[in-house]
């Protein structure tokens, strides 16, 4: 099998925090809930509004 693609540095940082015994269970819960929200939210259209359009 081919090697897995390189992991995004932000994802690596989150994984390190999730296995760090010095990070509280409450913080780990918050990280997991945020990841879950982002993973399952609807995909934004490719030609969606630009950040500058959101303010108008």
XYZ file of C-alpha atoms in Angstrom:
56
model
C 0.000 0.000 0.000
C 1.235 3.519 -0.733
C 2.288 5.632 2.240
C -0.401 7.929 3.665
C -0.312 11.553 2.520
C 1.468 14.026 4.791
C -0.674 15.276 7.643
C -1.602 18.929 7.991
C 0.460 20.539 10.799
C -2.695 21.862 12.493
C -4.201 18.375 12.591
C -0.948 17.020 14.033
C -1.065 19.690 16.762
C -4.624 18.726 17.668
C -3.729 15.040 17.809
C -0.777 15.804 20.103
C -3.092 17.719 22.453
C -5.649 14.900 22.471
C -3.051 12.391 23.702
C -1.255 14.777 26.077
C -1.944 13.740 29.700
C -1.434 17.373 30.800
C -4.418 18.578 28.729
C -7.662 18.491 30.726
C -10.570 16.264 29.790
C -12.693 19.407 29.375
C -10.239 20.821 26.819
C -10.104 17.488 24.965
C -13.911 17.419 24.895
C -13.965 20.937 23.414
C -11.396 19.983 20.751
C -13.403 16.889 19.772
C -16.698 18.806 19.620
C -15.141 21.484 17.412
C -13.595 18.901 15.081
C -16.911 17.035 14.899
C -18.753 20.253 14.002
C -16.273 21.111 11.249
C -16.158 17.561 9.886
C -19.910 17.275 9.395
C -21.024 20.789 8.486
C -22.328 21.290 4.948
C -19.669 22.009 2.346
C -19.599 25.617 1.212
C -19.947 26.181 -2.548
C -16.653 26.765 -4.370
C -17.848 30.095 -5.769
C -19.316 31.193 -2.450
C -19.258 34.646 -0.955
C -15.897 36.224 -0.321
C -14.960 37.301 3.191
C -15.308 40.975 2.173
C -18.859 40.272 0.883
C -19.973 38.883 4.249
C -19.777 42.332 5.869
C -22.050 43.997 3.308
